[in-house]
C-alpha positions as MATLAB code, in Angstrom:
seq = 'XXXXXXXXXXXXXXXXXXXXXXXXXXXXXXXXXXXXXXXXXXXXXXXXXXXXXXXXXXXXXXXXXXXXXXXXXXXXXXXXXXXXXXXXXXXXXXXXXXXXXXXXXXXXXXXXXXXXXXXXXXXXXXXXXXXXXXXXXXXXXXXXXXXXXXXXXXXXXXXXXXXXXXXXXXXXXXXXXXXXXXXXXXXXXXXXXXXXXXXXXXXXXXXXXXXXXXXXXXXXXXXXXXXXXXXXXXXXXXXXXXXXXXXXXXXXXXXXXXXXXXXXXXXXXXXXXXXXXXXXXXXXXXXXXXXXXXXXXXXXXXXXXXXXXXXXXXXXXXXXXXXXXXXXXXXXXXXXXXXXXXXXXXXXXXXXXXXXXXXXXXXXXXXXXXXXXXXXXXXXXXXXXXXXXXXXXXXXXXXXXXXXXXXXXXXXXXXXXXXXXXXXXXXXXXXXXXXXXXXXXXXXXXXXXXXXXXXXXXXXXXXXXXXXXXXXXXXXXXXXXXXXXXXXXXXXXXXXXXXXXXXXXXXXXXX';
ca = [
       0.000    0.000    0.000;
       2.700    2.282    0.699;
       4.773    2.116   -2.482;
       1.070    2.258   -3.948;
       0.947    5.335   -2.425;
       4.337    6.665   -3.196;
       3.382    6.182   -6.868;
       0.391    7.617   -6.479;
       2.127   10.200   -5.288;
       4.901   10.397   -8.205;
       1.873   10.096  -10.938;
       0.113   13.270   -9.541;
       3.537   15.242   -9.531;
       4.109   14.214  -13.222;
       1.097   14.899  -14.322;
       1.268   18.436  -12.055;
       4.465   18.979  -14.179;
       3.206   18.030  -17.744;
       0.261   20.338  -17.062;
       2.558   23.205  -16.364;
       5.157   22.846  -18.871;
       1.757   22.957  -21.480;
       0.655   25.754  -19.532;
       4.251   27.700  -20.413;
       4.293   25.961  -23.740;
       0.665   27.408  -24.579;
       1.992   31.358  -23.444;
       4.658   31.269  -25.392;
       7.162   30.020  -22.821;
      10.027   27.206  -23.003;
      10.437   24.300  -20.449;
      13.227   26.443  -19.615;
      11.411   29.123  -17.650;
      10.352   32.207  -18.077;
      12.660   35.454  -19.828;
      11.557   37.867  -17.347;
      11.208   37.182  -14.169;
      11.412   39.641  -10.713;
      15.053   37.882  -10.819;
      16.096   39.363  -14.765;
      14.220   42.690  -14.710;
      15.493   45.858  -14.656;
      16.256   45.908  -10.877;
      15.806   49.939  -11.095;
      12.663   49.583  -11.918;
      11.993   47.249   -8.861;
      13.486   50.328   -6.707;
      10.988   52.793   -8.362;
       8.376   53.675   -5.737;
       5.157   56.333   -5.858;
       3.254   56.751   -3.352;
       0.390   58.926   -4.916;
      -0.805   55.943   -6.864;
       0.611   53.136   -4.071;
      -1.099   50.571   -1.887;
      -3.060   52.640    0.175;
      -4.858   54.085   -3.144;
      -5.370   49.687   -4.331;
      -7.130   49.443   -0.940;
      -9.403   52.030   -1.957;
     -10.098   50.648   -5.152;
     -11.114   47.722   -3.139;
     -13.629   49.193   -1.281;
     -15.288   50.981   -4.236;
     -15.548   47.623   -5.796;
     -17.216   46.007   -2.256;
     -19.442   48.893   -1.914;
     -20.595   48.060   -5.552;
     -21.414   44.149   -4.705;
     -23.424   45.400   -1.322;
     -20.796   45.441    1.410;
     -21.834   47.448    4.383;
     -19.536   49.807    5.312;
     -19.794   52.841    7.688;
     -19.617   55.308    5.018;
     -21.463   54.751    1.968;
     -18.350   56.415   -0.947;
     -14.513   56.327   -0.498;
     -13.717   60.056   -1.211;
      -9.900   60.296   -2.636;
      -8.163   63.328   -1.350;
      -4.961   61.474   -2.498;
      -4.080   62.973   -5.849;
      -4.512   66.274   -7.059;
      -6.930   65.643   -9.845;
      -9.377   68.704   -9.898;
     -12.489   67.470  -12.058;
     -11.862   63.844  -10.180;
     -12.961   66.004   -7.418;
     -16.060   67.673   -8.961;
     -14.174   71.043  -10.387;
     -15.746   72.227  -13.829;
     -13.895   72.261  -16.723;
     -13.707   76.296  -17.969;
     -16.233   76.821  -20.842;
     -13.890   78.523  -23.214;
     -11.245   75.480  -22.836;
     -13.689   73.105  -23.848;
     -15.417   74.675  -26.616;
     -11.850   75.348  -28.653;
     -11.330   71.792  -28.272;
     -14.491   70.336  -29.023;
     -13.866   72.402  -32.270;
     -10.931   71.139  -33.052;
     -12.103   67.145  -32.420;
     -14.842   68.134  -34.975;
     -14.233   70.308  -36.980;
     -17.668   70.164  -38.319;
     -19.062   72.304  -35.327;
     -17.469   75.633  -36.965;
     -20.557   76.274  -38.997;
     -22.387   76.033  -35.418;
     -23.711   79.137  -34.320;
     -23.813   78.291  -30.472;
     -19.790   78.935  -30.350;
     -18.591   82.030  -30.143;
     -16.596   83.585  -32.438;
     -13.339   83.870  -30.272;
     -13.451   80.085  -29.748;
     -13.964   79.634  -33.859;
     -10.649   81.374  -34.063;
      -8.457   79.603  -31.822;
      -9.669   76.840  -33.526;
      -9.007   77.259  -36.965;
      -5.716   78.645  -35.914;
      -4.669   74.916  -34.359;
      -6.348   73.393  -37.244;
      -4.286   75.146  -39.674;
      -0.712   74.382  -37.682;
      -2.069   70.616  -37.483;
      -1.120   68.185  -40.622;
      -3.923   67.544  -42.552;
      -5.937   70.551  -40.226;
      -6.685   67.751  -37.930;
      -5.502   67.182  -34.470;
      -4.891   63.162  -35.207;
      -1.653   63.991  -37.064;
       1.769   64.150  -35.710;
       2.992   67.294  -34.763;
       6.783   68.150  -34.310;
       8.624   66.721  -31.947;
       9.112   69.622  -30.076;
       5.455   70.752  -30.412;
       3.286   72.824  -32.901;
       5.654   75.684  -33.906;
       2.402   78.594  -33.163;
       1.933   77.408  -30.093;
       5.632   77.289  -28.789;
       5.399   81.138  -30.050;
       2.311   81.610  -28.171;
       4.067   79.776  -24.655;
       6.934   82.290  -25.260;
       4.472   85.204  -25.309;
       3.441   84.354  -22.326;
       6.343   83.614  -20.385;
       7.675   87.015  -21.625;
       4.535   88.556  -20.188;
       4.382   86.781  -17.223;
       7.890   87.805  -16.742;
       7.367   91.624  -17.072;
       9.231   91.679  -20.706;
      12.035   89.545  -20.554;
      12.521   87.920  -23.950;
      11.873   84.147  -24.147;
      12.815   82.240  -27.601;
       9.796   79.841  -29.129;
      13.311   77.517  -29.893;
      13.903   77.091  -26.089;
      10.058   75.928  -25.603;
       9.716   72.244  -25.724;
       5.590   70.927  -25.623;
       5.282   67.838  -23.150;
       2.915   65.456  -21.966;
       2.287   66.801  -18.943;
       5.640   68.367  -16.860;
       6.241   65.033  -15.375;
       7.724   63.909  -19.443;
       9.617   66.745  -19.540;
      11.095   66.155  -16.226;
      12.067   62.894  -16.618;
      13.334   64.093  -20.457;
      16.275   66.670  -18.507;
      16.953   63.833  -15.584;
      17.508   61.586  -18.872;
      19.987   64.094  -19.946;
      21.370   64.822  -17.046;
      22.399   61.610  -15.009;
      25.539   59.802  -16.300;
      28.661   58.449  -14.535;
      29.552   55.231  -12.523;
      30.350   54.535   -8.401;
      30.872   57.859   -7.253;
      30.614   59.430   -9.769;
      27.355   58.710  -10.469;
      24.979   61.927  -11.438;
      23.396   63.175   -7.529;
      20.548   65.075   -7.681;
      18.815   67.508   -4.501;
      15.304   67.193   -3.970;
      13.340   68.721   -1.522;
      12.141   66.351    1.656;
       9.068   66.467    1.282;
       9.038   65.940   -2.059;
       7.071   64.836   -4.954;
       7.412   61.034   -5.812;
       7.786   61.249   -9.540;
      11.263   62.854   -8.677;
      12.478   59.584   -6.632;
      10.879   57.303   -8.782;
      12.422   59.101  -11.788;
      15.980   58.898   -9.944;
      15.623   55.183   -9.149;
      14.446   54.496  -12.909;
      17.538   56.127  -14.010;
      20.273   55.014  -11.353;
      20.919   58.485  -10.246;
      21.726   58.932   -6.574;
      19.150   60.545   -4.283;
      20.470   63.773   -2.664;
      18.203   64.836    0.293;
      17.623   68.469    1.297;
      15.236   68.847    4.233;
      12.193   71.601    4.531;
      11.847   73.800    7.583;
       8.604   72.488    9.258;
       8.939   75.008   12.055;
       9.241   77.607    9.535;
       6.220   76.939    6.870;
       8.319   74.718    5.062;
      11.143   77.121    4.432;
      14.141   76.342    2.558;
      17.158   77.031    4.040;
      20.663   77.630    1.939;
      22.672   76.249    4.845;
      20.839   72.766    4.947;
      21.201   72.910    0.702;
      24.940   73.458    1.779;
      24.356   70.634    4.629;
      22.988   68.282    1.847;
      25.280   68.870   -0.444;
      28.703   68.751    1.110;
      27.542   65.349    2.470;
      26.581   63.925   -0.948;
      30.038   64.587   -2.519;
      31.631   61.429   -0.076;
      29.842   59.356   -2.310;
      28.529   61.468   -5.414;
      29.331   63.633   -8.013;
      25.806   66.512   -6.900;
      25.241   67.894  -10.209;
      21.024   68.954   -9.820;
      19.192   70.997   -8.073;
      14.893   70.509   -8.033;
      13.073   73.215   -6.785;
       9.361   72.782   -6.471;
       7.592   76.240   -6.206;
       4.731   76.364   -5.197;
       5.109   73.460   -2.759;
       4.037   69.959   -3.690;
       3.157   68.337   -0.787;
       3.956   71.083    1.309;
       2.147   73.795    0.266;
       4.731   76.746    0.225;
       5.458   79.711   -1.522;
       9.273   80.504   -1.366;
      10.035   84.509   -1.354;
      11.947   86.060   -3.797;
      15.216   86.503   -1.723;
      14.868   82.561   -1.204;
      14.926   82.277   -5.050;
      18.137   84.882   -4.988;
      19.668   82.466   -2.915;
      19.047   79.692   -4.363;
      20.039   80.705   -7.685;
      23.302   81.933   -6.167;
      24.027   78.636   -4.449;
      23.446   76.922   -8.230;
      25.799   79.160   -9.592;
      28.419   78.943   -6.581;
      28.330   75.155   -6.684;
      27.764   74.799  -10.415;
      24.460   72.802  -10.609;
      21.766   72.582  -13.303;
      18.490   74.118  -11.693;
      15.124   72.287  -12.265;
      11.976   74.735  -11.425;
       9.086   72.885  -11.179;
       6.396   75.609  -11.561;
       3.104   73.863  -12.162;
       1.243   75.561   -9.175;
       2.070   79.326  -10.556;
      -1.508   80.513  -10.195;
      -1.959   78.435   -6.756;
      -1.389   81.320   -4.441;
      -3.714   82.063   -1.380;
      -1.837   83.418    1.683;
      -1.630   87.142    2.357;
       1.712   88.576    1.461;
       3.044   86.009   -0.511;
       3.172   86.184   -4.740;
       4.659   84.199   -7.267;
       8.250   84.747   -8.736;
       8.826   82.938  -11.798;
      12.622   81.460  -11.407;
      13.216   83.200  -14.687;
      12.034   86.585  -14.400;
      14.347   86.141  -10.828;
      17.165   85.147  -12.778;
      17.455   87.506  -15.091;
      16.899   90.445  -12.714;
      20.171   89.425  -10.930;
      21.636   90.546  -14.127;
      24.109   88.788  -16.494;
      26.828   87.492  -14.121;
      23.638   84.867  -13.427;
      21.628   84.787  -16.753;
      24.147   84.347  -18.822;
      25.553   81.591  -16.521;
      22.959   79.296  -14.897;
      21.801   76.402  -16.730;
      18.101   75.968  -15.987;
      15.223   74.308  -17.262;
      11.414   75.447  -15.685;
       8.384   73.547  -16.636;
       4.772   73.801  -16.133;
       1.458   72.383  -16.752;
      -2.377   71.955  -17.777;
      -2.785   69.587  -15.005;
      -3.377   71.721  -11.936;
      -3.866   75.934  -11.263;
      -7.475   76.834  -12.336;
      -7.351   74.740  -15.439;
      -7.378   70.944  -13.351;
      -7.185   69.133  -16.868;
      -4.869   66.388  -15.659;
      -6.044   64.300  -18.536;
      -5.349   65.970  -21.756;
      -1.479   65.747  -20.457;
      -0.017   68.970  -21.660;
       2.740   71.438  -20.685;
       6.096   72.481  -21.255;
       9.754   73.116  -20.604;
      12.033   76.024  -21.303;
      15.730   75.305  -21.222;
      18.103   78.216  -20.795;
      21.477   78.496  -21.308;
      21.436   74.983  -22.334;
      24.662   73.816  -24.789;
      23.404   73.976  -28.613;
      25.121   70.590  -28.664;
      22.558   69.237  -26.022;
      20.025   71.007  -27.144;
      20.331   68.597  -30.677;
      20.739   65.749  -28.605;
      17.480   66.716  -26.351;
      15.466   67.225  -29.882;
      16.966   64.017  -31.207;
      15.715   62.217  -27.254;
      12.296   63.998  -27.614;
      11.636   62.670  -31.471;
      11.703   58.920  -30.071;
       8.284   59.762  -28.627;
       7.471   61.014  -31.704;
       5.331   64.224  -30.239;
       3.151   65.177  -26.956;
      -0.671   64.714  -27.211;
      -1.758   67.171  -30.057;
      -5.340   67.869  -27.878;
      -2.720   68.427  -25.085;
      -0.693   70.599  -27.071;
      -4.268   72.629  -28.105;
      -5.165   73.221  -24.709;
      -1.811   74.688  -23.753;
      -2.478   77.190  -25.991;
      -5.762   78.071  -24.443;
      -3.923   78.353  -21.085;
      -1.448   81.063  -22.499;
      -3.587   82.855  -25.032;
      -6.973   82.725  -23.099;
     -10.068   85.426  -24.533;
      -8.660   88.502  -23.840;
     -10.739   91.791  -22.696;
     -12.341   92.834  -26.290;
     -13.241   89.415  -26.806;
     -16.828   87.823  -26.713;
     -15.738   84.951  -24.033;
     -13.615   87.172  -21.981;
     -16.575   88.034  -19.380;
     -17.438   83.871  -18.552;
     -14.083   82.754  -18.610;
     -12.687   85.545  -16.158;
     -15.542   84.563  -13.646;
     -15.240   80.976  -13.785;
     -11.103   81.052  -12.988;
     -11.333   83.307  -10.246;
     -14.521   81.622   -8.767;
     -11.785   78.479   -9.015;
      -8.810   80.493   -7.204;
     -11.360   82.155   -4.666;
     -12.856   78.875   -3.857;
      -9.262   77.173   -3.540;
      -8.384   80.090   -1.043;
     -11.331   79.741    0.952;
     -10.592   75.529    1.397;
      -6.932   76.014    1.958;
      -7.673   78.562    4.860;
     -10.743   76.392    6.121;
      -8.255   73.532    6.055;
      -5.428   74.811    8.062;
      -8.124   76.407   10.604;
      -9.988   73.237   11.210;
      -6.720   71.208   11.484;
      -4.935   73.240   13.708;
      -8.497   72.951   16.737;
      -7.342   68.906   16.526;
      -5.290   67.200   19.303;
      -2.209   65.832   17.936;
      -2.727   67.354   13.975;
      -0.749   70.714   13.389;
      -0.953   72.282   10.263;
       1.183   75.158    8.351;
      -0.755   77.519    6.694;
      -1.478   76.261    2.825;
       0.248   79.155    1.438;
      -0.350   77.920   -2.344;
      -0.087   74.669   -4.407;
      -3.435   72.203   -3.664;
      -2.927   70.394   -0.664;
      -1.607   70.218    3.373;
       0.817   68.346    4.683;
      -0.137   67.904    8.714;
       1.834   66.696   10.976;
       0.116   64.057   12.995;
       1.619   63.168   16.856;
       0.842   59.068   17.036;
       0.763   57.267   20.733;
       3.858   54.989   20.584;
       1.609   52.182   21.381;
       0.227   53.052   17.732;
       3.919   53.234   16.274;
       4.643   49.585   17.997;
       1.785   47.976   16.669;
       1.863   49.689   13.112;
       5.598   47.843   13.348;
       3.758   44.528   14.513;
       2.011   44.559   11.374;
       5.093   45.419    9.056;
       3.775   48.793    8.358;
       4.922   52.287    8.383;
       2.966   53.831   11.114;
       2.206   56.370    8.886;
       0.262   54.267    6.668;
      -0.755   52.446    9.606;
      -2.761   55.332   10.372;
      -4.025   55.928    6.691;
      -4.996   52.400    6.057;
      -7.114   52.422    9.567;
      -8.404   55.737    8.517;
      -9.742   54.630    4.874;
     -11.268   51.486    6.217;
     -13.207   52.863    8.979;
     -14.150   56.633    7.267;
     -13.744   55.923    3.925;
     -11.391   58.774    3.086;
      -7.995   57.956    1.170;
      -4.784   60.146    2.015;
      -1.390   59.417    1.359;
       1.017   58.740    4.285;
       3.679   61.216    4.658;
       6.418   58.525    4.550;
       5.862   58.535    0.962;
       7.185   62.098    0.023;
       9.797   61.387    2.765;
      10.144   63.087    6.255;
      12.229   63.646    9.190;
      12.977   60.826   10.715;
      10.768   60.247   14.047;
       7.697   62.541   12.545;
       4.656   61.741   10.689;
       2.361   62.979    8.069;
      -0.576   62.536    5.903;
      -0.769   64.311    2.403;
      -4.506   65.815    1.333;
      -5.730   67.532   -1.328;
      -7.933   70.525   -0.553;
      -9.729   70.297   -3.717;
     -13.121   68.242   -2.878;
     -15.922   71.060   -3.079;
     -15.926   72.809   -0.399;
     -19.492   71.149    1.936;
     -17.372   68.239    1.098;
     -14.412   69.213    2.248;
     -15.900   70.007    5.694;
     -16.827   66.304    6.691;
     -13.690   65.160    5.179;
     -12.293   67.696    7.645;
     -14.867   66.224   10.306;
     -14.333   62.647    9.641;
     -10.324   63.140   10.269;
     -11.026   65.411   13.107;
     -13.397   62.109   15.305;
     -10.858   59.405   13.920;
      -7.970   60.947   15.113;
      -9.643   61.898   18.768;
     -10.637   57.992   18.610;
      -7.394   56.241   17.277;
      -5.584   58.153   20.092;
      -7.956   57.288   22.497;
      -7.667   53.575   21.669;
      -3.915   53.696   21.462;
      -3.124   55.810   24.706;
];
């Protein structure tokens, strides 16, 4: 019975093996395993992290789909104040925006009388730069050569007169291509002297994902909390001298207005900045996407640019820079058309070849992406027929923004163990939250962050999905949650409420 048994045994695991070698054979595989595995992949990519889109964002998606099949939950939606995605949120796309484009998708609707004139002519004036007057053609690589005039325009008038050149303009899917396009460019070298590159802590994940993708080396420069987020030139000296041990620091990110953080750096912070790139010889990245997110009293935009080029030519004709901004967020919120661009400046004609040459591989940004861009520089202007609606519905946008970032910081700040800076500009807050080390020790129990510890409990027991703060990177020994401000603002309020009774109650049960 036993060696029955034992064949029985022996018959089941050949036949177990037979099934799965037809298995592999049917997808295409060999008996010899498998080409890519976890073991043979690109092990950057298996370093690449981002936190906006990570597991606590799959849990939510998990609980949409159980609320769908009937599961009772104590909350009845899952409201994701993870990601900064405006009409996600319930923001309305601006009139003007849509009509050009629904133009230009079909191009039939010009001989309808319900569009205004001003709208007719922005769209014939795409149409006619577009191959075959139709935005499914190709464009350039570097983008439609009217609009790259019309970006310039604005930059120049943004910047109080200071020339920009339509050559220097690049059109991008969104500012997070572009950004990866310059890291691409940028990082090089072996051991230690591998390409480092300073990012803010907090930061942005796309920037450490990009650098893991690419094998650069992660150079950490650390926010003043106590200070509204604050950056400091003697931590970017801090940060810096430490990196060259074991790096050749050749980068410098700047994210202005603050993304996760919120904050609006002053001009003489910009001064010194740009004199600490020139000093130490570092390209400057100026992420700019949040240019028109600016609420708090006393503080204003300054383009890196315009800054630039007012220290005079010791530092314009110097600094190598590239700035880049976006559809995605400011009053516009169209994250999915994916448009925006870069300027480069003082870049090396050389690279500049080689960056045309790297952005023909994709062949060219989204052409609808490209046709909204120009809608976000050369909106209706005064003497035009739209110019009345589209002026009220981007500051009723701003205003309401302003309201929700100070309603935010107010209501945060009356909550035991949440302090909150003031959400100067951008479209979120970044609270620090104080957690009962019996929380910390079990969040460690459980393998987790205690961070997302707190998130996770939070989304399954409210419904409300944040990002931990662990995931834009913090001090060590503090913790975080990231939140958009951007759910209309009744909404808003019971998020606000909701955090407010689970924090009182995950302290209580943790004390």
């Amino acid at each position: 019975m036993k060696s029955m048994s034992k064949i029985t045994l022996q018959l089941q695991r050949c036949a177990r093996d037979i099934t799965n070698m037809s298995q592999q054979a049917v997808n295409g595989v060999s008996h010899r395993g498998r080409v890519l595995t976890l073991d043979s992949m690109n092990p950057n990519v298996k370093r690449v992290e981002y936190a906006v889109r990570g597991p606590i964002v799959q849990r939510a998606v998990q609980i949409e789909k159980e609320l769908k099949e009937g599961a009772k939950k104590p909350f009845t939606e899952v409201i994701k104040a993870n990601i900064g995605d405006a009409h996600a949120m319930g923001q309305k796309p601006i009139t003007f925006f849509r009509q050009v484009l629904a133009l230009c998708s079909y191009p039939a609707l010009l001989e309808d009388s319900k569009f205004p004139e001003d709208a007719k002519q922005r769209a014939r004036r795409i149409l006619e730069a577009c191959g075959g007057h139709s935005i499914g053609a190709y464009s350039a690589s570097q983008g439609i050569e009217c609009i790259r005039q019309d970006v310039a325009r604005y930059i120049e008038k943004r910047d109080g007169g200071i020339p920009s050149n339509p050559d220097n303009i690049y059109l991008s899917t969104g500012a997070s291509d572009a950004i990866v396009t310059i890291l691409k460019l940028l990082v090089c070298g072996e051991g230690r002297d591998r390409t480092g590159v300073m990012i803010s802590i907090p930061q942005y994940p796309l920037y450490s994902a990009a650098l893991a993708d690419l094998g650069a080396v992660q150079i950490n420069y650390y926010l003043d909390e106590d200070n509204c987020w604050s950056l400091n030139i003697t931590e970017l000296r801090r940060a810096l001298s430490a990196a060259r041990e074991h790096c050749n620091p050749r980068v410098l990110c700047i994210i202005n207005p603050g993304n996760p953080t919120g904050q609006v750096q002053s001009r003489q912070c910009i001064e010194d900045v740009i004199r600490f790139a020139k000093e130490e010889h570092l390209f400057l990245m100026a992420d700019e996407v949040y240019q028109d997110n600016v609420y708090a009293e006393g503080c204003q935009f300054h383009s890196f640019k315009k800054v630039l080029f007012e220290m005079g030519p010791e530092y314009s004709n110097t600094v190598e820079m590239a700035s880049f901004h976006s559809t995605s967020k400011c009053y516009m919120g169209e994250c999915g058309f994916r448009g925006g661009y870069m300027e480069v400046i003082n870049l090396d004609p050389e690279v500049k070849a080689q960056l045309i040459k790297l952005v023909s591989v994709r062949l060219c940004p989204p052409v609808p992406g490209q046709a909204l861009l120009d809608l976000v520089v050369n909106p209706p202007q005064p003497d035009e027929p739209s110019y009345a609606t589209f002026m009220k519905e981007r500051t009723a946008v701003l205003s309401a923004l302003a309201e929700k970032a100070r309603l935010t910081e107010q209501i945060f700040n009356t909550v035991p163990g949440i302090t909150c800076n003031p959400v100067q500009g951008a479209m979120y807050t970044f609270p620090r939250i104080t957690l009962p080390q019996k929380a910390i020790d079990k969040a460690k129990e459980l393998g987790l962050v205690p961070d997302m510890f707190y998130c996770m409990r939070l989304l399954d027991e409210e419904g409300i999905c944040l990002v931990p703060g662990s995931g834009f990177g913090q001090r060590e020994g503090t913790y975080h949650f990231r939140m958009t401000i951007l759910p209309p603002t009744e909404k808003l309020k019971v998020v606000l409420q909701k955090i407010r009774e689970f924090q009182l109650r995950f302290t209580q049960e943790f004390s």
